[in-house]
XYZ file of C-alpha atoms in Angstrom:
381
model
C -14.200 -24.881 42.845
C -13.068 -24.408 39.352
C -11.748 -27.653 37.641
C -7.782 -27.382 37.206
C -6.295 -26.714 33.555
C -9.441 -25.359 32.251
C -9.065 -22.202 30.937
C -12.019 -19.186 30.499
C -12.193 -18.599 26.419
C -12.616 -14.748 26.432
C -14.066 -13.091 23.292
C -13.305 -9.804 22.352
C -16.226 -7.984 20.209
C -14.838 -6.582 17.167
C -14.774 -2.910 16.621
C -18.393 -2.811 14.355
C -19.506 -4.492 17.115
C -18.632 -2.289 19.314
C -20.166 0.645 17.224
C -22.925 -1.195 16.746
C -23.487 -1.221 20.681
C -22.535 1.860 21.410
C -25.395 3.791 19.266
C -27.627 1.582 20.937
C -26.952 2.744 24.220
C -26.855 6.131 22.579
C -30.427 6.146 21.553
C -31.343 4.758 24.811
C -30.229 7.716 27.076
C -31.865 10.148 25.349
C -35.679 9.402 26.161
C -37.041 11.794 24.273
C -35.097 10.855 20.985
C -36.197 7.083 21.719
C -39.596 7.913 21.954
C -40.208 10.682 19.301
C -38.313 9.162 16.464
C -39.692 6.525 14.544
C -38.826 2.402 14.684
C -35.695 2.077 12.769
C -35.002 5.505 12.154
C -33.778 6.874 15.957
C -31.527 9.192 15.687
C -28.284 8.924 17.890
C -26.612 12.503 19.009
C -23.061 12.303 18.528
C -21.224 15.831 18.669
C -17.719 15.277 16.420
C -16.541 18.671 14.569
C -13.430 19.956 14.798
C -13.821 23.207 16.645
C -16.046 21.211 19.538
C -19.145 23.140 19.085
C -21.586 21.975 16.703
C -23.672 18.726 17.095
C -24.896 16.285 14.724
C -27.442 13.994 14.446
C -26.561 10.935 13.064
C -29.054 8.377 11.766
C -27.465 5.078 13.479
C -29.865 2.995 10.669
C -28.136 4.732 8.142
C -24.668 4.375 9.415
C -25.117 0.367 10.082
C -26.760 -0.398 6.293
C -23.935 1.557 4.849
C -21.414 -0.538 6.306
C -23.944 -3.479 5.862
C -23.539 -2.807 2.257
C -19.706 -2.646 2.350
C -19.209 -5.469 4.099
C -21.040 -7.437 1.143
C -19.523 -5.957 -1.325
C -22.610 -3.773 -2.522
C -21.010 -0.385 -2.974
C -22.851 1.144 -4.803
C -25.454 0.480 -2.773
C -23.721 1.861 -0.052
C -22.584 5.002 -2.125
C -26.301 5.635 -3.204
C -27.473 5.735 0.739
C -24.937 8.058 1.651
C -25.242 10.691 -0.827
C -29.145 10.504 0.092
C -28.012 11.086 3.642
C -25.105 13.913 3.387
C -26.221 14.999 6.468
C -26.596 12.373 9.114
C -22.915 10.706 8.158
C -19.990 10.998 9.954
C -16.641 11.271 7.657
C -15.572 8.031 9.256
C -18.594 6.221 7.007
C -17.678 8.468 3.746
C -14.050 7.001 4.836
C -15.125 3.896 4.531
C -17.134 3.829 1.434
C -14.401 5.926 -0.260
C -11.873 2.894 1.074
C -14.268 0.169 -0.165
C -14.688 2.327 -3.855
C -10.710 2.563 -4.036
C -10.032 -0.938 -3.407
C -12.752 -2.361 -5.018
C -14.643 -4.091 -1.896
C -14.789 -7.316 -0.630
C -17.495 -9.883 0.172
C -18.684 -10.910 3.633
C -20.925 -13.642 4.294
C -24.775 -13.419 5.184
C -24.119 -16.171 7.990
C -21.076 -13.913 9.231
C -21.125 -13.568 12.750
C -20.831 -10.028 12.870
C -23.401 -9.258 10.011
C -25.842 -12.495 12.706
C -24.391 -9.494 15.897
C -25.721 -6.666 13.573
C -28.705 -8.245 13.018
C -30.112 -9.599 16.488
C -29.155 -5.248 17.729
C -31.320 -4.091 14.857
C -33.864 -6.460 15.215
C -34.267 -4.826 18.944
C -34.556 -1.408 17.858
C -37.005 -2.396 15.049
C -35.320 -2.512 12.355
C -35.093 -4.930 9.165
C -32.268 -6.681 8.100
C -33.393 -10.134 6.878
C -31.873 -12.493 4.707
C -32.815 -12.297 0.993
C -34.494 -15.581 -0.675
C -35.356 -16.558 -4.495
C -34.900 -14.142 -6.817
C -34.097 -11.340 -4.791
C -31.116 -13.100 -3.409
C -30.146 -13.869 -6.690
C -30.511 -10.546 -8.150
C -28.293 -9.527 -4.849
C -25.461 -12.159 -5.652
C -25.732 -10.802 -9.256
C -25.438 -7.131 -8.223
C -22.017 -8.082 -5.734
C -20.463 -9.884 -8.483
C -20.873 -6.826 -10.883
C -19.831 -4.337 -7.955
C -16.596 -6.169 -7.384
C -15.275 -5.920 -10.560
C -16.213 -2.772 -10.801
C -13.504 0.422 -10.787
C -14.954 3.122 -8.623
C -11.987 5.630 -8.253
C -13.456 8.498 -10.194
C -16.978 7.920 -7.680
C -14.067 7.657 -4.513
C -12.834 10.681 -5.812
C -16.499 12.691 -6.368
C -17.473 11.384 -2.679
C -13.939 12.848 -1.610
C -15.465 16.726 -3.256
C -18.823 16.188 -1.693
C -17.289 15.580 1.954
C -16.845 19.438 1.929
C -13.815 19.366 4.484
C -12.116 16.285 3.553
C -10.707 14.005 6.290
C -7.037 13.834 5.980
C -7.320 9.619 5.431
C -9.828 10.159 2.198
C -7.463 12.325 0.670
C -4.395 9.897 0.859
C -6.660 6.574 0.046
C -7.865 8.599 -3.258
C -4.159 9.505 -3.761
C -2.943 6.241 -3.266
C -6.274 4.667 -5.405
C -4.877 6.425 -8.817
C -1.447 5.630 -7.889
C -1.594 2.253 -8.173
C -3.256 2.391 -11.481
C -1.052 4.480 -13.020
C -3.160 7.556 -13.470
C -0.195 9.864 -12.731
C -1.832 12.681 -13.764
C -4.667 12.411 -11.486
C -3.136 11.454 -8.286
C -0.846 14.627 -8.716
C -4.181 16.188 -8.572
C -5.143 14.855 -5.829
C -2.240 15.329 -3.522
C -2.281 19.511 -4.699
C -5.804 19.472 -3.406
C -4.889 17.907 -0.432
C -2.069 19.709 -0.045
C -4.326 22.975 -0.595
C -6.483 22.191 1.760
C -3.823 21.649 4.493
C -1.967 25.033 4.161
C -5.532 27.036 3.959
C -6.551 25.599 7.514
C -3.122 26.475 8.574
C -2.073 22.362 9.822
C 1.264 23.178 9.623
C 1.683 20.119 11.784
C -0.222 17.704 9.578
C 1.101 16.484 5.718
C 0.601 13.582 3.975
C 1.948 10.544 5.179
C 5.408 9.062 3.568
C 3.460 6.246 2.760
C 1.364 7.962 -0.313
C 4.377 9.777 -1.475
C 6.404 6.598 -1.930
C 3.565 4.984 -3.730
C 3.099 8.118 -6.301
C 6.716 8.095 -6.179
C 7.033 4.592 -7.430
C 4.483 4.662 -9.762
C 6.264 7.696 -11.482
C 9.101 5.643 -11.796
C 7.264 3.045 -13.508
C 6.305 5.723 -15.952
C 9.528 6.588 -16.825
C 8.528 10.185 -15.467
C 11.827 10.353 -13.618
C 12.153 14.639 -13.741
C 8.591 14.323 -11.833
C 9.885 12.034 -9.649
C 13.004 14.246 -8.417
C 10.091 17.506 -8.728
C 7.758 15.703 -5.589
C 10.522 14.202 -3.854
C 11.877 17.527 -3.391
C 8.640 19.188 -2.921
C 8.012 16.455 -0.182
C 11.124 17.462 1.659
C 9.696 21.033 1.592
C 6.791 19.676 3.409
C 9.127 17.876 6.443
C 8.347 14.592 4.880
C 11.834 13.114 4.569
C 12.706 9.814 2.439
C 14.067 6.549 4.472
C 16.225 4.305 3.190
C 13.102 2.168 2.114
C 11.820 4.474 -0.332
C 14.826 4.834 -2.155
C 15.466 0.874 -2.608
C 11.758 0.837 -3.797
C 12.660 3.478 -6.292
C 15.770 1.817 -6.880
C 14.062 -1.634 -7.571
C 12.321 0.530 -10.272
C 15.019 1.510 -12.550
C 16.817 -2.391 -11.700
C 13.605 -4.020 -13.313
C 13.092 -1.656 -16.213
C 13.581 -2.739 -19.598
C 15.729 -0.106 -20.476
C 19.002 0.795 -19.018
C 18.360 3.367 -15.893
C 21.407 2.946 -14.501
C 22.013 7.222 -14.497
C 18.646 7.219 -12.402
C 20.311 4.571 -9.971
C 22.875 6.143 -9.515
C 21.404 9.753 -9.084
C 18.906 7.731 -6.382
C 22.083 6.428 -4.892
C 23.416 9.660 -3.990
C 20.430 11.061 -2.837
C 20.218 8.202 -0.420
C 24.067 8.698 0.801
C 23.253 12.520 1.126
C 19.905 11.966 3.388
C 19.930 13.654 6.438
C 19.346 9.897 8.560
C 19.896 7.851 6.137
C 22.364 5.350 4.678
C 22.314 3.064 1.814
C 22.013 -0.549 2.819
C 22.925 -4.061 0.624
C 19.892 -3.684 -1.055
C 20.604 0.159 -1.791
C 24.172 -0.801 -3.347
C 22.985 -4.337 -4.980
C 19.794 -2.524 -6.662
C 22.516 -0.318 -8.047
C 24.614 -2.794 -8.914
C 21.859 -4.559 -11.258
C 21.035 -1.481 -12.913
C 24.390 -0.990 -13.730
C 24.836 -4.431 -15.274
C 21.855 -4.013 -17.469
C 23.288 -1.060 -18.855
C 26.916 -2.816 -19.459
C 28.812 -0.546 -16.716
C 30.841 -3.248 -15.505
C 33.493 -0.752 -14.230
C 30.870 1.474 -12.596
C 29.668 -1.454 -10.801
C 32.694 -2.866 -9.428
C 33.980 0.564 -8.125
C 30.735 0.310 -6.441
C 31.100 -3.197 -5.150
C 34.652 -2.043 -3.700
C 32.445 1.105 -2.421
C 30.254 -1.089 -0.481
C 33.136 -3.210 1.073
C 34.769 -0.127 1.867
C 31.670 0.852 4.480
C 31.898 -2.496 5.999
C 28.514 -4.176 4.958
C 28.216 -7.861 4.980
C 28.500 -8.999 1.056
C 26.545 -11.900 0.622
C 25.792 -14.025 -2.406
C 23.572 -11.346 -4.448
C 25.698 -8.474 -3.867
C 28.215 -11.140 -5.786
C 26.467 -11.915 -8.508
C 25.547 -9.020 -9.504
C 28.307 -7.732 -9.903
C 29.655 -10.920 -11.772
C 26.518 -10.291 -14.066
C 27.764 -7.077 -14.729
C 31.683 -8.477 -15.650
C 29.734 -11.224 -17.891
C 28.201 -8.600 -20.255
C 30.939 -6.917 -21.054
C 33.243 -10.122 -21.421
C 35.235 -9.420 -18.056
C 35.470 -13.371 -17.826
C 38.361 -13.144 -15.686
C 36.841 -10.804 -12.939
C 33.882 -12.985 -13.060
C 36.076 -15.671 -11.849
C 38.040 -13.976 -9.717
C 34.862 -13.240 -7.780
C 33.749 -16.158 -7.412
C 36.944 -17.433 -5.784
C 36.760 -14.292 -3.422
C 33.149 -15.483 -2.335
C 34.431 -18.974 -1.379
C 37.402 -17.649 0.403
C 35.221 -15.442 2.375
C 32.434 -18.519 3.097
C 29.471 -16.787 1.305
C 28.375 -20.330 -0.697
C 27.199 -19.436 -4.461
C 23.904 -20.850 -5.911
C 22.607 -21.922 -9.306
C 22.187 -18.433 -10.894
C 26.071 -17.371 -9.962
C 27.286 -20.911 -11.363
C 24.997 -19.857 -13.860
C 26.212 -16.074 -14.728
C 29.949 -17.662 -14.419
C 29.511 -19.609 -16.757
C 27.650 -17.476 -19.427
C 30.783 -15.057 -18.347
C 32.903 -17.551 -19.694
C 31.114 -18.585 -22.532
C 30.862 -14.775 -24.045
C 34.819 -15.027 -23.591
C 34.928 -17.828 -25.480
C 36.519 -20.158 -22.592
C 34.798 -22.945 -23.468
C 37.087 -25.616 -21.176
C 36.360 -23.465 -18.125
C 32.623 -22.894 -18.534
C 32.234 -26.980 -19.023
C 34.016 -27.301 -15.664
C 31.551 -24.910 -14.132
C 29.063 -26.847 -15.203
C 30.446 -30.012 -13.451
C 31.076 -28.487 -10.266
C 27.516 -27.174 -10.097
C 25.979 -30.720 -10.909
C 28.339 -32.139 -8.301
């Protein structure tokens, strides 16, 4: 009888793993494959194309040192082996490598249990994948440091042309690779040739995902490039892909956080987001506003859009305050300042440091010197 309160630890394989045993089995059932092909080189038929009717053959070696190679960080390793094997790769490895090339890679461990799983299969099917010693390991260690610090988004983006038919996931990790380094000009490039490709196979169902417009989207906005920025988010629209809430407070955030005044942007973004189809502006919406405004000294602006936002019954809480006290203090509203601060303790939203904070700079630009030192008091107490 099973002992009482002991519980069965159940261990799920992870998906490599999985892989890993599945083009085993692969090679297995197909004798004649097993016994022509040489150790360590068996080839494992997998039919994947899109019109159902053309087989493969995939070299499983290949496809586990590839990922091998990834998974310690090696990529260019990995991106040599592939482009001497066009033809025995599925676009799920060229996915991978062009992932590991955007990002950078990471390391894994030698003693990883995985890479020990990977090992013991290949081992079985007579292949070699043993542990490096001396110099050769040190050479390796030498040659992952230098591929991590590496930037391999122009070689992500040549494996991307050399996939032929790109996979709809390469395209958007390339997109989102120059994206987030500011190459504008490239990842504009990137999503037209996506984009192309789409429309010519007729995937009228299929567009890029909101997620890699939003993050071109943003990083236009970081370039000041706001014209281009109104350009794809209506061309995006065009497309079906429609804007949330989200990607307008991350666009909004933007212009709040920028040096110089964008308040005009804010508030353009603003009404975009009211107009939406689906969509309504939240407390960060109105308070991202709100900021922008106050860095560009529109202290009227901003409290017609505080009384906006009470007007469509959101819950005001302590930024949504003072920000718009910011906004009174740079333009020596001292009065208003205060007047909003008594509103937030009438209404029980308790205000921190930074309001006692822009109160009292309010005061101080209005030269109320009396009131700002008894600010000061009440925040110590």
């Amino acid at each position: 009888m099973p002992q009482s309160g002991r519980r069965e630890r159940r261990v799920s394989p992870s998906p490599k793993a999985l892989l890993t045993i599945f083009l085993l089995v692969a090679e297995v059932t197909d004798v004649a494959s097993f016994l022509l092909a040489p150790a360590g080189v068996r080839l494992a038929r997998v039919a994947y194309s899109k019109s159902g009717d053309q087989v493969h053959d995939i070299d499983a070696g290949v496809v586990l040192t590839v990922q091998r190679h990834i998974d310690r960080g090696l990529i260019d390793d990995a991106v040599n082996l592939i482009r001497s094997n066009p033809e025995k790769l599925p676009p799920s490895i060229y996915n991978a490598v062009i992932e590991a090339c955007s990002s950078g890679g990471h390391a894994r461990r030698e003693d990883d249990p995985e890479n020990r799983l990977a090992r013991d299969l290949a081992a079985r099917r007579g292949m070699r994948m043993t542990n490096s010693t001396g110099e050769e390991n040190k050479r390796k260690t030498q040659k992952h440091d230098d591929d991590s610090d590496a930037d391999r988004i122009d070689t992500a983006n040549e494996l991307l042309s050399e996939m032929g038919t790109a996979t709809l996931h390469a395209h958007e990790v390339v997109i989102t690779g120059f994206s987030r380094r500011g190459r504008i000009r490239d990842a504009l490039s990137a999503l037209s040739r996506m984009e192309g490709q789409l429309d010519s196979e007729h995937h009228s169902n299929l567009n890029p995902s909101l997620s890699v417009y939003q993050t071109l989207l943003v990083s236009l906005a970081s370039k000041q490039q706001f014209s281009q920025m109104n350009t794809l988010l209506t061309s995006m629209r065009r497309r079906g892909v429609r804007p949330t809430v989200y990607t307008f407070n991350a666009l909004l955030k933007v212009c709040a956080s920028s040096k110089s005044p964008r308040w005009r942007e804010a508030v353009s973004l603003l009404s975009q987001c009211q107009r939406e189809p689906g969509v309504s502006p939240d407390i960060i919406t109105y308070t991202s506003t709100m900021r922008a405004l106050a860095k560009g000294k529109q202290a009227r602006k901003a409290l017609d859009l505080f009384r906006a936002m009470k007007d469509t019954g959101i819950q005001l809480d302590v930024f949504a305050y003072t920000t718009t006290m910011d906004a009174c203090a740079k333009t020596n509203n001292w009065k208003k300042a205060l007047q909003l601060l008594e509103e937030m303790r009438e209404n029980n939203v308790p205000p921190n440091e930074v309001t006692y904070g822009v109160a009292v700079n309010a005061c101080g630009n209005g030269g109320q010197w009396q009131t700002a030192l008894s600010l000061l008091q009440t925040m110590n107490d």
